[in-house]
Coordinates of C-alpha atoms in Angstrom, one line a residue:
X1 CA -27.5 -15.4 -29.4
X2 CA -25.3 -12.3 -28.6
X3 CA -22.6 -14.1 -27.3
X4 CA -18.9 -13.3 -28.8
X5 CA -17.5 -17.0 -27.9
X6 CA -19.6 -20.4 -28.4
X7 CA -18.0 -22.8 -26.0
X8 CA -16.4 -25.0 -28.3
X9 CA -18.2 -27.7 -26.4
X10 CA -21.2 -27.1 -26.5
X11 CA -22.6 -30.2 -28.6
X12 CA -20.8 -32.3 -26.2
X13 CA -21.7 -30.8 -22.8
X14 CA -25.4 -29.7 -23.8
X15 CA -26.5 -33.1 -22.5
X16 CA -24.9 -32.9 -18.8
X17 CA -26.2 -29.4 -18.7
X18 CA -29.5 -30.4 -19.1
X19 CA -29.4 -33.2 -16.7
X20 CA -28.2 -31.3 -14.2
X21 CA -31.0 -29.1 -14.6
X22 CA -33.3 -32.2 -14.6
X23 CA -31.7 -33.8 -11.6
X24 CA -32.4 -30.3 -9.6
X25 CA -35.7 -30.7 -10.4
X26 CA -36.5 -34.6 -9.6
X27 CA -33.8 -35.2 -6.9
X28 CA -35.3 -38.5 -6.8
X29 CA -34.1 -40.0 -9.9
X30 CA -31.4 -42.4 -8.9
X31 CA -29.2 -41.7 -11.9
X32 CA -29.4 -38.5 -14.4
X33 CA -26.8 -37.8 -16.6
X34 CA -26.1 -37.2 -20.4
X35 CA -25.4 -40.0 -22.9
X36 CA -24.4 -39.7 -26.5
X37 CA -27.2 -41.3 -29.2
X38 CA -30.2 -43.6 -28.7
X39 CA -30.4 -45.5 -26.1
X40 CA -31.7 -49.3 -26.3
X41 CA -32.3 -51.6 -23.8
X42 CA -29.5 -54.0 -24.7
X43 CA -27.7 -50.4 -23.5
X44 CA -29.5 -50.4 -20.2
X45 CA -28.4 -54.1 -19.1
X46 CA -24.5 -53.1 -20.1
X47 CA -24.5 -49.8 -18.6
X48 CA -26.4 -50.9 -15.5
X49 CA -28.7 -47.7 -15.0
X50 CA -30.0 -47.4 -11.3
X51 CA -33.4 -46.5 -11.9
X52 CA -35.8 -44.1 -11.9
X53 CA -33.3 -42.4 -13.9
X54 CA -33.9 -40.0 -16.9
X55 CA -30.9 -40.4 -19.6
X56 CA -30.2 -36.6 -21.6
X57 CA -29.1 -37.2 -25.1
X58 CA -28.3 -35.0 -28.6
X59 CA -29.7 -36.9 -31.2
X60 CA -28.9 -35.4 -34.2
X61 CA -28.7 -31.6 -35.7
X62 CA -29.6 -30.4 -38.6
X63 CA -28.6 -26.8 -40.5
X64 CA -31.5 -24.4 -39.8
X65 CA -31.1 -20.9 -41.1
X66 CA -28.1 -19.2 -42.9
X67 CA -27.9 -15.3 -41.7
X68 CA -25.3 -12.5 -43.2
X69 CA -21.7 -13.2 -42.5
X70 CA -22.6 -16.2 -43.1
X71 CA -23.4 -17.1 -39.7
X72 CA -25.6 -20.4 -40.0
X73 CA -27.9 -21.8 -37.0
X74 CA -28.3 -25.5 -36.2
X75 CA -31.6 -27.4 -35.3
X76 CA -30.9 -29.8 -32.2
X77 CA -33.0 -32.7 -31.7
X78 CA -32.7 -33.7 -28.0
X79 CA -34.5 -36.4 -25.9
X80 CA -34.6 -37.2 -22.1
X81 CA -34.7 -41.1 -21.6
X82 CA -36.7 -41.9 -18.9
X83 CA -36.7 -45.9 -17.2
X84 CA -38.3 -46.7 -14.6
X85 CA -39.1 -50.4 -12.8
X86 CA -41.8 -51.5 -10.4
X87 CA -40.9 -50.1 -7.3
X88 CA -43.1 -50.5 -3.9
X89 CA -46.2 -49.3 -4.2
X90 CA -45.7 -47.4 -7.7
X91 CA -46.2 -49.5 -11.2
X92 CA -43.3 -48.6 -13.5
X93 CA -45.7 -47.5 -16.7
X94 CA -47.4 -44.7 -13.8
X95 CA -44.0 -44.1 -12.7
X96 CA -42.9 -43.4 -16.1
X97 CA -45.8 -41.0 -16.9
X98 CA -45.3 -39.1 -13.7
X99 CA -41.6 -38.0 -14.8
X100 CA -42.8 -37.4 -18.1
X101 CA -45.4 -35.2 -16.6
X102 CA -43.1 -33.1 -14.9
X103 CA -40.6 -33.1 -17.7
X104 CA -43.1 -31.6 -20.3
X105 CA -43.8 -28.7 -18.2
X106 CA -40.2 -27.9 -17.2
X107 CA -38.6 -28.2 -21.0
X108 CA -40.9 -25.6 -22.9
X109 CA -38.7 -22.3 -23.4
X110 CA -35.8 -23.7 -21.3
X111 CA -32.1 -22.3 -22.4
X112 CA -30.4 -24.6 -19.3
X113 CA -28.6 -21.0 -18.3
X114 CA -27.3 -21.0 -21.9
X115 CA -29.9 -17.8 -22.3
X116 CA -26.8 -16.7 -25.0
X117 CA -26.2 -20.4 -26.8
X118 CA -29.7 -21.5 -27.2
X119 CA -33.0 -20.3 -28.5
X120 CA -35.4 -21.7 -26.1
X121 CA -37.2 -25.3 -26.3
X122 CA -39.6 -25.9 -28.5
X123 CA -41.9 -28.5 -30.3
X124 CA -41.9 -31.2 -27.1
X125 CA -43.1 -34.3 -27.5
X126 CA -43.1 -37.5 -25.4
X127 CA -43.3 -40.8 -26.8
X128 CA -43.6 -44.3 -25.0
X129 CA -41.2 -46.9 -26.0
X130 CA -43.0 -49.9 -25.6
X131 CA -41.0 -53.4 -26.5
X132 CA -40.9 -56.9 -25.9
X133 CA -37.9 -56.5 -24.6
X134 CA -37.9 -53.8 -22.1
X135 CA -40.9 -55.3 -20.8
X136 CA -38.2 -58.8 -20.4
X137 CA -36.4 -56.6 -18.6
X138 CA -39.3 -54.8 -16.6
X139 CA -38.6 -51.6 -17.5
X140 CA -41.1 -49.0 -18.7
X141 CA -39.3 -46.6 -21.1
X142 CA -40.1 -43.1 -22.3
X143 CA -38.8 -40.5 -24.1
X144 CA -39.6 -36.6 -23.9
X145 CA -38.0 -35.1 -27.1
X146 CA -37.3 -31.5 -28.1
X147 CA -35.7 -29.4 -30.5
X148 CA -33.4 -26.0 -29.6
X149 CA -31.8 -23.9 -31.9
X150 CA -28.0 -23.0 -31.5
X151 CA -25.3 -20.7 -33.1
X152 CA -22.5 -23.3 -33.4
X153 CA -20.0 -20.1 -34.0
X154 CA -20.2 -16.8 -32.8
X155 CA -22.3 -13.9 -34.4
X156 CA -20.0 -10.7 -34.2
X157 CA -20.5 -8.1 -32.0
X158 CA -23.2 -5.1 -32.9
X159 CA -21.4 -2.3 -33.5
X160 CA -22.7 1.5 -32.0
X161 CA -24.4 3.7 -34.3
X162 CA -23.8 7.2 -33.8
X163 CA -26.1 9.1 -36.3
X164 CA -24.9 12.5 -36.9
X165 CA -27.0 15.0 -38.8
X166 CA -25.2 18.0 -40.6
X167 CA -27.0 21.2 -41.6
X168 CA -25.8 23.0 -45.0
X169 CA -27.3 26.5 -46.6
X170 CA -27.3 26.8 -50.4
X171 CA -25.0 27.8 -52.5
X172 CA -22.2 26.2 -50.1
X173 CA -23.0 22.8 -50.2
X174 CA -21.3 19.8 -51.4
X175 CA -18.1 18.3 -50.9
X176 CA -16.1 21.7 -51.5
X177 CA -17.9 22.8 -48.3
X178 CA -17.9 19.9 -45.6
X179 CA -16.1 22.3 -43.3
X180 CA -19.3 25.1 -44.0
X181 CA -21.9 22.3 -42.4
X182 CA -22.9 23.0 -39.1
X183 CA -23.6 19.7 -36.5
X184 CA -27.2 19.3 -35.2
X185 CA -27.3 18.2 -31.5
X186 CA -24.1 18.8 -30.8
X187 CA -20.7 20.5 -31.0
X188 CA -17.9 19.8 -33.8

């Protein structure tokens, strides 16, 4: 988290990020993309998801650690939303599993090229959502969450340290005598 400038942006375009990250992986999903918030299956019927599709959303973050300055860090809950139907040959629930599968081994340590926004993922989980009313609406739905730390504004830039090391002989030491002391390693 080096970085001198946070994109001011970044709560609000961490979602696509990672979706596009996701979609490069499964180019199969019919539809991956970031949402804002939960996602329900009232949702689903209005928004009219093509699926397999894997939604990417920022739940919620919470302060995390205060460093010097003070420069504070932010815990981000994320979660990728995965539906799937009954396709041909391929039972929604199985299909559902499979993407989570492969989404639990990609998320682990990822910074989704954000190597100087983002400490990588950490603590993922992946939870079923089983309801009456996705299963209505034949849907199996999942959801892989994760949490990622972030520096919402910059850390400063480390400054150089250039240790010098200055050799005096008694009597003439001390201020009165800076110009006595002799540089170690090095000219004047």
């Amino acid at each position: 988290m080096s970085r001198l400038v946070t994109p001011p942006d970044l709560l609000g375009t961490l979602p696509a990020t990672v979706a596009g990250v996701i979609h490069a992986t499964l180019p199969g999903l019919r539809e991956c993309r970031g949402i804002a918030g939960r996602l329900n299956v009232e949702q689903i019927k209005q928004l009219g998801i093509k699926t397999p599709a894997v939604l990417v959303s920022r739940l919620r973050a919470r302060q995390d650690k205060t460093y010097a300055g003070p420069h504070r860090t932010f815990r981000l809950q994320l979660a990728a939303f995965i539906l799937c139907k009954d396709e041909l040959g391929l039972q929604r629930d199985l299909a559902a599993a499979n993407i989570a599968q492969v989404l639990l081994n990609l998320i682990p340590d990822q910074q989704w090229g954000l190597d100087d926004d983002l400490m990588p993922a950490e603590a993922v989980t992946e939870e079923p959502l089983v309801s009456i009313d996705a299963n209505k609406q034949g849907l199996a739905l999942t959801a892989v969450l994760w949490e990622q730390v972030a520096a919402l504004s910059p850390f400063p830039a480390s400054e150089p340290i250039t240790p010098e090391v200055y050799l005096g002989q008694m009597p003439q030491i001390g201020a009165a005598h800076e110009d006595d002391y002799q540089l170690i390693g090095g000219a004047p």
